[in-house]
XYZ file of C-alpha atoms in Angstrom:
365
model
C 0.505 -25.648 11.396
C 2.730 -28.825 10.193
C 1.437 -28.721 6.990
C 2.244 -25.026 6.818
C 6.027 -25.848 7.925
C 5.879 -28.719 5.717
C 4.877 -26.643 2.606
C 7.885 -24.020 3.306
C 10.815 -26.796 3.650
C 9.706 -27.977 0.522
C 10.194 -25.159 -1.623
C 13.104 -23.903 -2.709
C 14.375 -20.329 -1.636
C 15.032 -19.324 -5.406
C 11.874 -20.358 -6.300
C 9.574 -17.723 -8.155
C 6.158 -18.191 -6.117
C 4.498 -16.239 -8.834
C 5.594 -18.416 -11.398
C 6.651 -21.559 -10.282
C 9.191 -23.413 -13.009
C 8.275 -27.311 -11.951
C 12.115 -27.783 -10.723
C 12.686 -29.241 -7.624
C 11.610 -27.570 -4.773
C 10.416 -24.808 -6.744
C 6.784 -26.877 -8.197
C 3.243 -25.506 -8.110
C 1.732 -27.827 -5.736
C 4.345 -27.146 -3.132
C 4.223 -23.739 -3.477
C 0.391 -23.636 -3.742
C 0.685 -25.328 -0.014
C 2.152 -22.080 1.243
C -0.119 -19.613 3.322
C -0.055 -16.445 1.787
C 2.081 -14.875 4.701
C 4.951 -16.651 3.967
C 5.968 -15.042 1.028
C 7.930 -11.437 0.121
C 7.003 -9.448 -2.632
C 7.801 -6.040 -3.782
C 5.296 -3.051 -3.767
C 5.499 0.612 -4.271
C 5.046 3.516 -2.300
C 2.330 6.312 -3.309
C 1.834 4.465 -6.168
C -0.541 7.085 -7.534
C 1.864 9.824 -7.169
C 2.836 12.038 -10.612
C 5.493 14.491 -10.572
C 4.744 18.156 -9.289
C 4.587 20.504 -12.268
C 8.164 21.964 -12.713
C 7.263 25.861 -11.971
C 5.073 24.729 -9.503
C 7.845 22.591 -7.545
C 10.475 25.800 -7.888
C 7.568 27.774 -5.595
C 7.935 24.560 -3.087
C 11.475 24.135 -3.286
C 12.032 27.966 -2.906
C 9.694 27.788 0.523
C 11.393 24.833 1.779
C 14.440 22.934 -0.221
C 14.045 19.885 1.959
C 10.628 19.192 1.829
C 10.610 19.998 -2.095
C 13.567 16.924 -2.036
C 11.148 14.814 -0.216
C 8.270 14.741 -2.409
C 10.325 14.964 -6.075
C 9.194 11.602 -7.282
C 6.730 9.973 -9.640
C 5.437 6.850 -10.410
C 3.300 5.351 -14.188
C 0.239 4.129 -13.936
C -0.573 1.246 -11.674
C -1.038 -1.092 -14.466
C 2.855 -0.546 -15.395
C 3.012 -1.004 -11.772
C 1.835 -4.161 -11.312
C 3.618 -5.193 -15.143
C 6.978 -4.476 -13.431
C 6.338 -6.656 -9.966
C 5.006 -4.387 -7.753
C 2.413 -6.487 -5.436
C 1.749 -4.069 -2.679
C 0.423 -0.461 -3.914
C -0.549 2.255 -1.620
C -3.590 4.584 -2.319
C -3.912 7.895 -0.045
C -7.638 9.142 -0.326
C -9.400 11.965 1.160
C -12.814 12.574 1.919
C -15.147 14.698 -0.184
C -18.739 15.081 1.022
C -19.250 18.135 -0.710
C -17.890 17.215 -4.252
C -15.552 19.420 -6.387
C -13.621 20.199 -2.520
C -10.053 19.723 -4.378
C -10.724 20.845 -7.983
C -8.994 24.099 -7.343
C -5.339 23.577 -5.633
C -3.872 26.469 -4.120
C -0.414 25.305 -6.167
C -1.784 25.410 -9.643
C -4.057 28.670 -8.885
C -0.810 30.098 -7.881
C 0.787 29.484 -11.381
C -1.668 31.271 -13.079
C -1.296 31.363 -17.164
C 1.904 29.607 -16.301
C 0.128 26.551 -14.801
C 0.925 23.002 -16.372
C -2.296 21.604 -17.571
C -4.009 19.375 -15.552
C -7.321 17.407 -15.838
C -9.461 18.201 -12.652
C -12.740 16.937 -13.918
C -12.442 13.731 -12.158
C -12.386 16.236 -8.801
C -15.637 17.122 -9.797
C -17.199 13.750 -9.590
C -18.473 11.786 -6.244
C -16.568 9.851 -4.291
C -13.356 9.342 -2.863
C -10.383 11.266 -4.238
C -6.649 10.134 -4.456
C -3.837 12.309 -4.016
C -0.878 13.329 -1.894
C -1.522 17.014 -0.749
C -4.595 18.392 -1.840
C -2.777 22.349 -2.559
C 0.604 21.455 -4.039
C 0.960 17.810 -4.489
C -2.337 16.796 -5.686
C -1.712 14.939 -9.406
C -2.424 11.822 -9.194
C -2.441 8.772 -11.739
C -5.877 7.647 -10.840
C -7.867 10.873 -9.108
C -11.063 9.137 -8.325
C -10.693 6.088 -5.359
C -12.766 3.717 -7.572
C -11.295 4.260 -10.590
C -7.652 3.149 -8.733
C -9.284 0.199 -7.647
C -10.605 -0.456 -10.997
C -7.409 -0.575 -12.731
C -5.993 -2.717 -10.295
C -9.200 -5.300 -10.716
C -8.561 -4.738 -14.418
C -5.202 -6.246 -14.180
C -6.037 -9.118 -11.757
C -8.400 -10.145 -13.617
C -6.142 -10.599 -16.662
C -3.483 -12.377 -14.392
C -5.721 -14.828 -12.236
C -2.744 -15.947 -10.806
C -0.945 -13.309 -9.249
C 0.405 -13.753 -5.599
C -2.391 -11.469 -3.557
C -2.101 -7.492 -3.359
C -2.026 -5.736 -0.834
C -3.555 -2.431 -1.344
C -2.285 -0.253 1.533
C -4.743 3.106 1.906
C -3.775 6.485 4.324
C -6.309 8.439 5.131
C -5.095 12.076 4.296
C -7.359 14.624 6.813
C -6.607 18.380 7.033
C -3.417 20.080 5.018
C -1.348 23.038 4.961
C -1.207 25.258 7.592
C -1.232 28.903 4.752
C -3.851 31.029 3.763
C -5.923 29.648 0.839
C -4.821 26.126 1.534
C -7.762 22.995 0.868
C -8.144 21.288 3.882
C -9.696 17.745 3.665
C -12.178 16.376 6.508
C -12.047 14.078 8.608
C -12.833 10.826 7.890
C -16.117 10.715 10.342
C -18.485 7.429 10.628
C -20.069 7.751 6.846
C -16.563 8.127 5.318
C -15.130 5.321 6.554
C -18.528 3.293 5.311
C -17.585 5.320 2.144
C -14.064 3.220 2.209
C -15.733 0.104 2.245
C -19.051 0.876 -0.126
C -16.646 1.969 -2.960
C -14.174 -1.079 -2.229
C -17.021 -3.308 -2.628
C -18.223 -1.806 -5.630
C -15.189 -2.458 -7.099
C -14.030 -6.259 -6.022
C -16.594 -8.764 -4.964
C -16.208 -11.066 -2.227
C -14.732 -13.746 -3.678
C -11.720 -11.365 -5.064
C -10.658 -10.176 -1.633
C -9.461 -11.451 1.308
C -10.832 -9.950 4.278
C -10.829 -10.081 7.877
C -13.846 -11.615 8.434
C -12.438 -14.446 5.883
C -9.389 -14.570 7.743
C -10.440 -14.841 10.956
C -13.199 -17.383 10.347
C -14.576 -19.189 13.090
C -11.480 -18.231 15.682
C -12.198 -15.845 18.412
C -10.395 -12.761 17.027
C -8.373 -12.163 13.979
C -5.012 -12.219 16.128
C -5.668 -15.601 17.424
C -6.456 -16.933 13.325
C -3.350 -15.171 12.078
C -1.357 -17.425 14.625
C -2.360 -20.458 13.796
C -4.295 -21.248 10.595
C -6.093 -18.401 9.547
C -4.324 -16.884 6.576
C -5.737 -18.634 2.964
C -3.262 -20.931 1.346
C -1.415 -19.426 -1.939
C -3.438 -21.315 -4.027
C -6.616 -20.152 -2.521
C -5.653 -16.446 -2.117
C -3.928 -16.276 -6.098
C -5.507 -13.587 -7.676
C -7.190 -11.976 -4.754
C -6.120 -8.529 -3.171
C -6.417 -7.553 0.559
C -6.846 -4.156 1.460
C -4.957 -2.765 4.613
C -5.369 0.546 6.609
C -2.242 2.100 7.329
C -3.800 4.600 9.509
C -2.361 5.993 13.151
C -5.122 4.678 16.220
C -7.518 7.522 16.237
C -8.487 6.786 12.511
C -8.237 3.058 13.377
C -10.836 3.192 16.374
C -13.261 5.684 14.023
C -13.140 2.342 11.634
C -13.688 -0.549 14.339
C -16.161 1.945 16.302
C -17.580 -0.676 18.560
C -16.562 -3.728 16.900
C -14.623 -6.528 19.033
C -12.621 -7.515 15.738
C -13.240 -6.316 12.270
C -16.733 -7.641 11.424
C -18.066 -6.914 8.052
C -15.061 -4.357 7.243
C -13.666 -4.618 3.952
C -10.123 -3.638 5.425
C -7.276 -5.025 8.147
C -5.969 -2.347 9.833
C -2.606 -1.179 11.030
C -2.509 -1.852 15.075
C -0.520 -3.122 17.417
C -0.008 -6.912 17.512
C -1.395 -7.711 20.967
C -4.934 -6.201 19.933
C -7.699 -9.198 18.476
C -7.678 -6.911 15.573
C -4.116 -7.542 14.961
C -3.663 -8.909 11.563
C -1.646 -6.409 10.029
C 0.807 -3.986 10.834
C 2.639 -0.880 8.852
C 6.883 -1.223 10.812
C 8.355 0.678 7.939
C 11.370 1.948 9.723
C 14.588 -0.428 8.732
C 17.113 -1.426 10.360
C 15.486 0.691 13.350
C 12.515 -1.774 13.747
C 13.623 -4.858 12.130
C 13.930 -6.725 15.357
C 10.174 -6.123 15.518
C 9.440 -6.866 11.816
C 10.751 -10.449 12.330
C 9.033 -10.971 16.045
C 5.676 -10.045 13.959
C 5.721 -12.472 11.167
C 6.699 -15.139 13.331
C 3.703 -14.158 14.861
C 1.917 -14.947 12.110
C 1.307 -10.529 11.135
C 1.270 -9.617 7.870
C 3.852 -6.895 8.003
C 4.948 -4.161 5.165
C 8.042 -1.718 5.467
C 9.960 0.510 3.136
C 13.618 0.141 1.429
C 13.696 3.861 0.462
C 11.875 6.874 1.538
C 12.141 10.355 0.787
C 14.691 9.982 -2.144
C 17.327 9.942 0.367
C 18.863 6.464 -0.501
C 18.325 7.176 -4.378
C 20.291 9.942 -4.192
C 23.015 8.388 -2.506
C 22.840 5.173 -4.554
C 22.339 3.780 -0.841
C 21.087 0.233 -0.771
C 21.590 -0.613 3.059
C 18.063 -0.002 4.234
C 16.676 -2.130 1.292
C 19.023 -4.929 2.496
C 17.847 -4.795 5.690
C 13.965 -4.935 4.718
C 14.122 -7.976 3.143
C 16.037 -9.342 5.615
C 13.697 -8.413 8.282
C 11.407 -10.835 6.718
C 8.955 -8.736 5.885
C 6.057 -9.933 3.657
C 5.653 -6.172 1.657
C 8.306 -4.456 0.815
C 7.947 -0.686 -0.573
C 10.204 1.362 -2.447
C 9.515 4.539 -4.890
C 12.047 2.927 -7.412
C 11.216 0.255 -9.382
C 13.288 1.686 -12.039
C 16.113 4.259 -11.039
C 15.775 7.883 -11.345
C 18.225 9.020 -13.429
C 18.687 12.140 -12.064
C 20.040 11.081 -9.145
C 21.803 7.635 -9.615
C 21.305 4.139 -10.462
C 19.391 3.263 -7.206
C 16.698 0.166 -7.761
C 14.975 -1.904 -5.219
C 14.179 -5.327 -6.513
C 13.509 -8.426 -5.045
C 16.676 -10.717 -3.869
C 17.281 -13.369 -6.358
C 14.652 -12.040 -8.976
C 11.251 -12.748 -9.730
C 8.092 -11.577 -8.838
C 7.335 -13.197 -5.213
C 9.943 -15.355 -3.097
C 10.004 -17.278 0.437
C 10.346 -15.066 3.010
C 13.699 -15.343 4.957
C 11.477 -15.242 8.019
C 8.791 -17.622 8.464
C 5.943 -17.889 10.914
C 6.614 -19.970 14.316
C 3.387 -22.470 13.598
């Protein structure tokens, strides 16, 4: 505990923790002594999402203009985002036990001969699929979950000194309540095991930061993160941490009868009082800023959002992102690492520049 406090005190607030300059207050030795939950970085929301085809978007807009506005954004490749400084990526997955369940989406079918081409071949292969909504928002820069993970793994291997990357997963179930819409099946016990199997098929144990590793010999994960569980930046460099950003019923299915998260590859979004608490999603700022700050001080890793549903971008409104960074959340997510010039110059960037900085809120050790 004392070592973590001393390490934080020795690091300048202006230091880029991913690439320390060697100047006073920004040396590699001082930075590497920090626990990984002392950092703050920027990430992306729905990192896989491609733009909806213009004619399909026009159909959506005709039915629900507000919803069309909310999903009118897109991302480049995961590699590009990582090169731009993103150190948190969000991947939405759907279960596909029958294989090919998502290869004929309603929006594409309705477009008929005017449909904008899209490669459905990956959606006809086995494995978890990556998309936002299976009927109308199905285009993805990496349609296979293992493909997304493989791209991240390749980038990580080529950049072994990066600060830990957080991969957030949403598990999509159900679909639109309209005739002909594709419905994603429930993530049952077999599907939950498939999540771990696919993660571990791409990332070896040494490249992951897992609940078991962080818990160590402590009785619970919650106890570990409150004391000394998180690895130092030196130990965490070049590795990834996966977290399920899921509602309580999905978290319960993933944990099954486990006391904590024994043997699981991913952390879970759960109340800070739970034995399995190590990570939590608290997206609403400034409304939840006090909760975020309290969670960070308690040793929890937090993800929040700088913007949502294109609202801030359309108004060039930076108030939410200012609150997000000030809250101390370690991972602050945006849809705008670069501006969408259709709307405004709005962009979200880490205060002071660089890839990773010392969080303005530190664990109370």
